[in-house]
Amino acid sequence: MSLENYGILKGKPKDWKKGKGRNAHFQILVDDGKNEHRVAVNVNSRVAPSELLYFVDDNFINPIIENLPQLEMGYRKVARSSRNLRQDYVRGGLFDTSKMVPLECDIPSPSNDLNELIQKYVEKAADMDGGMLYAFGERWGPETFLPDSFFGFRPGSGIHDIHMNQGNSEKWQDDDAPYQDGGLLIHLPEENRWIAIFLAFQSQCFNTDDTTGHCLPDAPVQKVPETSSQTCDVEEPESIEVGSVVIVGALVNPDGVDSGKESVTLFNASPSPVAIDGWSIQDGSGRRSMLRGEIREGAGTRILFSGKGVKLSNSGGTISLFDNQDNLMHEVKYGSREVRAGWTIVF
């Protein structure tokens, strides 16, 4: 398996929001000259230990930067064969992974947590003429009928998985593959230098298979403590009320080939943000696709299926939404008469 929409988002940073709470992300608003996008960067993990591993090179020199200034603004999907534009923490010679250290998400004193570290360099790129951000990860959107849940622009569009995407624990193994790691590269032309920010979860391993990206059998196992220091206002998980997040739409029969284009739209009707890490959507045949991210209160998100999990039948069927405890949260049914090419079914 792998990330289906791995690529690079090139844009000028305009605004940002610090990550707080369980599954916190540092949110960056970028502009490509035509459209706006959001870069969602993990700064905290829901899986203990909560602190992410990070490494920053504030004078990054690597062949990968030679090709970046020539890229057009906006998102570019990177072919699997284009390894000169793909990141791999294990094989790519980007940096020494043994130098990665954990850093808390939010510490009361100034300038010493992961939120502030990322903000420092994003601010530099925003303030400098020609300053540019390159985010490596997986794209979502564009969501033509949904505004962005953090910055409000339309159409909703962005990139996430800005971290190592191999050596995952069993729950996330489907995302594993070599040469698809995320990260941030920031160009500061007035200072003639590049900044590189690389991130990984402590639950990941760095001894991975060259073909699958899975942890090798002899890979050291990360010992996860029963408790770890909690930051970013992390609270004990609360049960989410059934019906808080609902399925409001499904694109069952997209124009052209269905695979990789089918989607389901979720809406958070509750008064609070809902983290959907570990949630899943299931089709009528029992195939599932795992979910990640967060849906803000009163906002929605479109889930695009790769074709390797959920497949929506044109003959009609059932679509079910489960939380991370496998509780059924919402379910809808549709018939063949509701299926129209290129149209989204509204529930």
GROMACS .gro file of C-alpha atoms in nm:
model
  347
    1MET     CA    1   0.000   0.000   0.000
    2SER     CA    2   0.101   0.365  -0.013
    3LEU     CA    3  -0.028   0.720  -0.012
    4GLU     CA    4  -0.233   0.765  -0.328
    5ASN     CA    5  -0.193   1.142  -0.360
    6TYR     CA    6   0.166   1.196  -0.246
    7GLY     CA    7   0.309   1.519  -0.376
    8ILE     CA    8   0.445   1.866  -0.309
    9LEU     CA    9   0.252   2.183  -0.229
   10LYS     CA   10   0.444   2.500  -0.313
   11GLY     CA   11   0.312   2.828  -0.180
   12LYS     CA   12   0.365   3.150   0.012
   13PRO     CA   13   0.273   3.127   0.382
   14LYS     CA   14   0.008   3.383   0.483
   15ASP     CA   15  -0.120   3.277   0.824
   16TRP     CA   16  -0.093   2.998   1.081
   17LYS     CA   17  -0.257   2.855   1.390
   18LYS     CA   18  -0.088   2.664   1.670
   19GLY     CA   19  -0.201   2.310   1.737
   20LYS     CA   20  -0.375   2.230   2.064
   21GLY     CA   21  -0.555   1.930   2.205
   22ARG     CA   22  -0.543   1.561   2.126
   23ASN     CA   23  -0.403   1.490   1.777
   24ALA     CA   24  -0.285   1.853   1.750
   25HIS     CA   25  -0.176   1.999   1.415
   26PHE     CA   26   0.006   2.323   1.338
   27GLN     CA   27  -0.205   2.474   1.058
   28ILE     CA   28  -0.045   2.684   0.783
   29LEU     CA   29  -0.237   2.889   0.526
   30VAL     CA   30  -0.048   2.916   0.196
   31ASP     CA   31  -0.126   3.100  -0.128
   32ASP     CA   32  -0.016   2.976  -0.471
   33GLY     CA   33  -0.117   3.294  -0.654
   34LYS     CA   34  -0.451   3.149  -0.767
   35ASN     CA   35  -0.584   2.946  -0.476
   36GLU     CA   36  -0.530   2.903  -0.104
   37HIS     CA   37  -0.441   2.577   0.068
   38ARG     CA   38  -0.391   2.450   0.422
   39VAL     CA   39  -0.087   2.255   0.542
   40ALA     CA   40  -0.171   2.041   0.848
   41VAL     CA   41   0.145   1.944   1.039
   42ASN     CA   42   0.123   1.696   1.328
   43VAL     CA   43   0.275   1.837   1.648
   44ASN     CA   44   0.132   1.580   1.890
   45SER     CA   45   0.038   1.213   1.874
   46ARG     CA   46  -0.271   1.044   2.014
   47VAL     CA   47  -0.061   0.727   2.050
   48ALA     CA   48   0.180   0.735   2.345
   49PRO     CA   49   0.444   0.869   2.372
   50SER     CA   50   0.267   1.184   2.257
   51GLU     CA   51   0.577   1.390   2.170
   52LEU     CA   52   0.686   1.375   1.806
   53LEU     CA   53   1.045   1.317   1.702
   54TYR     CA   54   1.190   1.606   1.505
   55PHE     CA   55   1.506   1.716   1.327
   56VAL     CA   56   1.571   2.064   1.187
   57ASP     CA   57   1.852   2.155   0.951
   58ASP     CA   58   1.868   2.535   0.924
   59ASN     CA   59   2.116   2.522   0.636
   60PHE     CA   60   1.987   2.223   0.440
   61ILE     CA   61   2.195   2.112   0.142
   62ASN     CA   62   2.071   1.818  -0.063
   63PRO     CA   63   2.014   1.743  -0.436
   64ILE     CA   64   1.637   1.750  -0.380
   65ILE     CA   65   1.637   2.131  -0.345
   66GLU     CA   66   1.787   2.177  -0.694
   67ASN     CA   67   1.455   2.086  -0.859
   68LEU     CA   68   1.214   2.272  -0.633
   69PRO     CA   69   1.243   2.639  -0.744
   70GLN     CA   70   1.147   2.537  -1.099
   71LEU     CA   71   0.818   2.383  -0.987
   72GLU     CA   72   0.500   2.576  -1.061
   73MET     CA   73   0.309   2.719  -0.767
   74GLY     CA   74   0.042   2.496  -0.615
   75TYR     CA   75   0.016   2.121  -0.576
   76ARG     CA   76   0.210   1.874  -0.788
   77LYS     CA   77   0.147   1.500  -0.765
   78VAL     CA   78   0.481   1.321  -0.778
   79ALA     CA   79   0.507   0.999  -0.978
   80ARG     CA   80   0.652   0.697  -0.798
   81SER     CA   81   0.937   0.694  -1.050
   82SER     CA   82   1.037   1.056  -0.971
   83ARG     CA   83   1.256   0.977  -0.671
   84ASN     CA   84   1.444   1.304  -0.716
   85LEU     CA   85   1.126   1.476  -0.589
   86ARG     CA   86   1.034   1.222  -0.321
   87GLN     CA   87   1.155   1.210   0.038
   88ASP     CA   88   1.272   0.897   0.218
   89TYR     CA   89   1.409   0.934   0.570
   90VAL     CA   90   1.568   0.586   0.560
   91ARG     CA   91   1.716   0.568   0.209
   92GLY     CA   92   1.724   0.925   0.078
   93GLY     CA   93   2.032   1.057   0.256
   94LEU     CA   94   1.835   1.359   0.377
   95PHE     CA   95   1.965   1.357   0.735
   96ASP     CA   96   2.085   1.132   1.016
   97THR     CA   97   1.769   0.986   1.173
   98SER     CA   98   1.959   0.904   1.493
   99LYS     CA   99   1.964   1.279   1.562
  100MET     CA  100   1.585   1.301   1.585
  101VAL     CA  101   1.470   1.386   1.938
  102PRO     CA  102   1.125   1.422   2.099
  103LEU     CA  103   0.980   1.768   2.156
  104GLU     CA  104   0.661   1.860   2.336
  105CYS     CA  105   0.383   2.033   2.150
  106ASP     CA  106   0.309   2.325   2.381
  107ILE     CA  107   0.524   2.443   2.673
  108PRO     CA  108   0.426   2.756   2.874
  109SER     CA  109   0.767   2.928   2.850
  110PRO     CA  110   0.843   3.092   2.512
  111SER     CA  111   1.030   2.953   2.211
  112ASN     CA  112   1.086   2.597   2.325
  113ASP     CA  113   0.809   2.375   2.187
  114LEU     CA  114   0.727   2.224   1.848
  115ASN     CA  115   0.453   2.474   1.766
  116GLU     CA  116   0.693   2.766   1.816
  117LEU     CA  117   0.978   2.597   1.631
  118ILE     CA  118   0.767   2.555   1.317
  119GLN     CA  119   0.617   2.903   1.352
  120LYS     CA  120   0.962   3.064   1.368
  121TYR     CA  121   1.058   2.941   1.022
  122VAL     CA  122   0.713   2.984   0.865
  123GLU     CA  123   0.714   3.349   0.979
  124LYS     CA  124   1.052   3.402   0.814
  125ALA     CA  125   0.920   3.271   0.482
  126ALA     CA  126   0.605   3.482   0.512
  127ASP     CA  127   0.797   3.804   0.583
  128MET     CA  128   1.073   3.760   0.324
  129ASP     CA  129   1.036   3.854  -0.043
  130GLY     CA  130   1.049   3.530  -0.237
  131GLY     CA  131   1.023   3.320   0.080
  132MET     CA  132   0.858   2.992  -0.012
  133LEU     CA  133   0.725   2.681   0.162
  134TYR     CA  134   0.734   2.333   0.009
  135ALA     CA  135   0.518   2.078   0.194
  136PHE     CA  136   0.565   1.708   0.116
  137GLY     CA  137   0.272   1.479   0.201
  138GLU     CA  138  -0.070   1.367   0.081
  139ARG     CA  139  -0.322   1.606  -0.069
  140TRP     CA  140  -0.692   1.637   0.008
  141GLY     CA  141  -0.951   1.826  -0.193
  142PRO     CA  142  -1.036   2.041  -0.369
  143GLU     CA  143  -1.369   2.041  -0.184
  144THR     CA  144  -1.564   2.271  -0.412
  145PHE     CA  145  -1.872   2.308  -0.189
  146LEU     CA  146  -1.698   2.310   0.150
  147PRO     CA  147  -1.500   2.598   0.304
  148ASP     CA  148  -1.176   2.519   0.481
  149SER     CA  149  -1.251   2.433   0.844
  150PHE     CA  150  -0.968   2.650   0.988
  151PHE     CA  151  -0.924   2.949   0.755
  152GLY     CA  152  -1.261   2.958   0.575
  153PHE     CA  153  -1.137   2.981   0.214
  154ARG     CA  154  -1.307   2.802  -0.076
  155PRO     CA  155  -1.259   2.551  -0.221
  156GLY     CA  156  -1.120   2.357   0.075
  157SER     CA  157  -0.780   2.214  -0.022
  158GLY     CA  158  -0.464   2.112   0.154
  159ILE     CA  159  -0.195   1.860   0.235
  160HIS     CA  160  -0.128   1.647   0.543
  161ASP     CA  161   0.084   1.345   0.649
  162ILE     CA  162   0.377   1.587   0.685
  163HIS     CA  163   0.584   1.321   0.863
  164MET     CA  164   0.753   0.986   0.802
  165ASN     CA  165   0.512   0.754   0.619
  166GLN     CA  166   0.679   0.415   0.662
  167GLY     CA  167   0.758   0.191   0.958
  168ASN     CA  168   0.410   0.249   1.098
  169SER     CA  169   0.249   0.045   1.374
  170GLU     CA  170   0.001  -0.221   1.261
  171LYS     CA  171  -0.301   0.009   1.256
  172TRP     CA  172  -0.142   0.238   0.996
  173GLN     CA  173   0.057  -0.017   0.794
  174ASP     CA  174  -0.159   0.039   0.487
  175ASP     CA  175   0.006   0.382   0.450
  176ASP     CA  176   0.359   0.235   0.444
  177ALA     CA  177   0.584   0.265   0.141
  178PRO     CA  178   0.938   0.384   0.071
  179TYR     CA  179   1.004   0.723  -0.091
  180GLN     CA  180   0.687   0.894   0.029
  181ASP     CA  181   0.786   1.059   0.357
  182GLY     CA  182   0.651   1.401   0.444
  183GLY     CA  183   0.830   1.712   0.563
  184LEU     CA  184   0.866   2.087   0.525
  185LEU     CA  185   1.134   2.259   0.316
  186ILE     CA  186   1.147   2.638   0.342
  187HIS     CA  187   1.346   2.855   0.101
  188LEU     CA  188   1.483   3.187   0.231
  189PRO     CA  189   1.640   3.343  -0.082
  190GLU     CA  190   1.759   3.665   0.087
  191GLU     CA  191   1.965   3.452   0.326
  192ASN     CA  192   2.060   3.205   0.050
  193ARG     CA  193   1.959   2.904   0.255
  194TRP     CA  194   1.701   2.630   0.297
  195ILE     CA  195   1.537   2.510   0.619
  196ALA     CA  196   1.434   2.144   0.650
  197ILE     CA  197   1.191   2.017   0.914
  198PHE     CA  198   1.148   1.640   0.945
  199LEU     CA  199   0.898   1.470   1.179
  200ALA     CA  200   0.821   1.114   1.293
  201PHE     CA  201   0.613   0.938   1.556
  202GLN     CA  202   0.788   0.753   1.837
  203SER     CA  203   0.576   0.448   1.752
  204GLN     CA  204   0.742   0.422   1.408
  205CYS     CA  205   1.060   0.228   1.329
  206PHE     CA  206   1.350   0.325   1.102
  207ASN     CA  207   1.452  -0.024   0.987
  208THR     CA  208   1.203  -0.082   0.706
  209ASP     CA  209   1.155  -0.310   0.407
  210ASP     CA  210   1.281  -0.164   0.078
  211THR     CA  211   0.964  -0.271  -0.105
  212THR     CA  212   0.676  -0.238   0.141
  213GLY     CA  213   0.810   0.018   0.387
  214HIS     CA  214   0.693  -0.205   0.675
  215CYS     CA  215   0.905  -0.255   0.986
  216LEU     CA  216   1.144  -0.546   0.940
  217PRO     CA  217   1.103  -0.838   1.183
  218ASP     CA  218   1.429  -0.754   1.360
  219ALA     CA  219   1.348  -0.383   1.385
  220PRO     CA  220   1.380  -0.248   1.741
  221VAL     CA  221   1.041  -0.217   1.907
  222GLN     CA  222   0.963   0.122   2.058
  223LYS     CA  223   0.881   0.071   2.424
  224VAL     CA  224   0.570   0.274   2.489
  225PRO     CA  225   0.527   0.382   2.851
  226GLU     CA  226   0.190   0.350   3.017
  227THR     CA  227   0.195   0.726   3.074
  228SER     CA  228   0.388   1.008   2.911
  229SER     CA  229   0.403   1.381   2.960
  230GLN     CA  230   0.088   1.532   2.817
  231THR     CA  231   0.096   1.863   2.635
  232CYS     CA  232  -0.127   2.075   2.414
  233ASP     CA  233  -0.414   2.063   2.662
  234VAL     CA  234  -0.461   1.691   2.606
  235GLU     CA  235  -0.755   1.553   2.801
  236GLU     CA  236  -0.888   1.206   2.863
  237PRO     CA  237  -1.074   1.088   2.553
  238GLU     CA  238  -1.447   1.154   2.563
  239SER     CA  239  -1.705   0.937   2.396
  240ILE     CA  240  -1.848   1.101   2.087
  241GLU     CA  241  -2.226   1.106   2.074
  242VAL     CA  242  -2.377   0.899   1.796
  243GLY     CA  243  -2.494   1.133   1.521
  244SER     CA  244  -2.236   1.401   1.598
  245VAL     CA  245  -2.059   1.325   1.271
  246VAL     CA  246  -2.286   1.222   0.985
  247ILE     CA  247  -2.260   1.119   0.622
  248VAL     CA  248  -2.419   1.394   0.412
  249GLY     CA  249  -2.308   1.305   0.060
  250ALA     CA  250  -2.150   1.039  -0.161
  251LEU     CA  251  -2.004   1.057  -0.510
  252VAL     CA  252  -2.074   0.699  -0.619
  253ASN     CA  253  -2.029   0.724  -0.996
  254PRO     CA  254  -1.771   0.991  -1.085
  255ASP     CA  255  -1.705   1.085  -1.444
  256GLY     CA  256  -1.457   0.848  -1.607
  257VAL     CA  257  -1.294   0.565  -1.414
  258ASP     CA  258  -1.442   0.528  -1.065
  259SER     CA  259  -1.126   0.408  -0.887
  260GLY     CA  260  -0.957   0.689  -0.697
  261LYS     CA  261  -1.245   0.933  -0.754
  262GLU     CA  262  -1.529   0.803  -0.538
  263SER     CA  263  -1.585   1.000  -0.219
  264VAL     CA  264  -1.801   1.045   0.090
  265THR     CA  265  -1.865   1.380   0.258
  266LEU     CA  266  -1.886   1.397   0.639
  267PHE     CA  267  -2.031   1.681   0.847
  268ASN     CA  268  -1.965   1.754   1.215
  269ALA     CA  269  -2.295   1.874   1.361
  270SER     CA  270  -2.160   1.896   1.716
  271PRO     CA  271  -2.040   2.215   1.893
  272SER     CA  272  -1.683   2.082   1.928
  273PRO     CA  273  -1.405   1.962   1.696
  274VAL     CA  274  -1.400   1.584   1.643
  275ALA     CA  275  -1.076   1.394   1.578
  276ILE     CA  276  -1.143   1.107   1.337
  277ASP     CA  277  -0.807   0.931   1.365
  278GLY     CA  278  -0.878   0.560   1.368
  279TRP     CA  279  -1.235   0.602   1.242
  280SER     CA  280  -1.340   0.410   0.933
  281ILE     CA  281  -1.595   0.403   0.653
  282GLN     CA  282  -1.735   0.070   0.537
  283ASP     CA  283  -1.918  -0.014   0.214
  284GLY     CA  284  -2.200  -0.265   0.172
  285SER     CA  285  -1.955  -0.548   0.103
  286GLY     CA  286  -1.762  -0.493   0.425
  287ARG     CA  287  -1.459  -0.321   0.273
  288ARG     CA  288  -1.318  -0.045   0.493
  289SER     CA  289  -1.104   0.266   0.456
  290MET     CA  290  -0.935   0.420   0.760
  291LEU     CA  291  -0.968   0.792   0.835
  292ARG     CA  292  -0.738   1.056   0.978
  293GLY     CA  293  -0.762   1.417   1.079
  294GLU     CA  294  -1.009   1.642   1.253
  295ILE     CA  295  -1.341   1.800   1.157
  296ARG     CA  296  -1.413   2.138   1.311
  297GLU     CA  297  -1.750   2.212   1.467
  298GLY     CA  298  -2.014   2.300   1.207
  299ALA     CA  299  -1.781   2.202   0.922
  300GLY     CA  300  -1.739   1.914   0.682
  301THR     CA  301  -1.475   1.722   0.494
  302ARG     CA  302  -1.469   1.507   0.182
  303ILE     CA  303  -1.308   1.163   0.207
  304LEU     CA  304  -1.158   1.050  -0.124
  305PHE     CA  305  -1.119   0.672  -0.164
  306SER     CA  306  -0.811   0.522  -0.329
  307GLY     CA  307  -0.994   0.216  -0.460
  308LYS     CA  308  -0.802  -0.019  -0.232
  309GLY     CA  309  -1.061  -0.013   0.046
  310VAL     CA  310  -1.415   0.119   0.011
  311LYS     CA  311  -1.576   0.076  -0.331
  312LEU     CA  312  -1.921   0.227  -0.381
  313SER     CA  313  -2.152   0.015  -0.594
  314ASN     CA  314  -2.353   0.183  -0.870
  315SER     CA  315  -2.628  -0.073  -0.800
  316GLY     CA  316  -2.697   0.075  -0.458
  317GLY     CA  317  -2.576  -0.012  -0.113
  318THR     CA  318  -2.499   0.092   0.241
  319ILE     CA  319  -2.231   0.331   0.370
  320SER     CA  320  -2.140   0.304   0.739
  321LEU     CA  321  -1.926   0.527   0.961
  322PHE     CA  322  -1.747   0.376   1.264
  323ASP     CA  323  -1.548   0.548   1.538
  324ASN     CA  324  -1.208   0.432   1.665
  325GLN     CA  325  -1.379   0.193   1.908
  326ASP     CA  326  -1.572   0.034   1.619
  327ASN     CA  327  -1.901   0.186   1.730
  328LEU     CA  328  -2.147   0.257   1.450
  329MET     CA  329  -2.183   0.637   1.436
  330HIS     CA  330  -2.398   0.682   1.125
  331GLU     CA  331  -2.526   0.481   0.831
  332VAL     CA  332  -2.698   0.568   0.504
  333LYS     CA  333  -2.846   0.370   0.218
  334TYR     CA  334  -2.890   0.456  -0.147
  335GLY     CA  335  -3.045   0.289  -0.451
  336SER     CA  336  -2.940   0.258  -0.813
  337ARG     CA  337  -3.194   0.521  -0.920
  338GLU     CA  338  -3.012   0.783  -0.711
  339VAL     CA  339  -2.680   0.716  -0.883
  340ARG     CA  340  -2.601   0.965  -1.162
  341ALA     CA  341  -2.268   1.005  -1.336
  342GLY     CA  342  -2.072   1.293  -1.186
  343TRP     CA  343  -2.341   1.379  -0.930
  344THR     CA  344  -2.309   1.360  -0.552
  345ILE     CA  345  -2.596   1.188  -0.372
  346VAL     CA  346  -2.717   1.407  -0.085
  347PHE     CA  347  -2.849   1.232   0.227
   0.00000   0.00000   0.00000
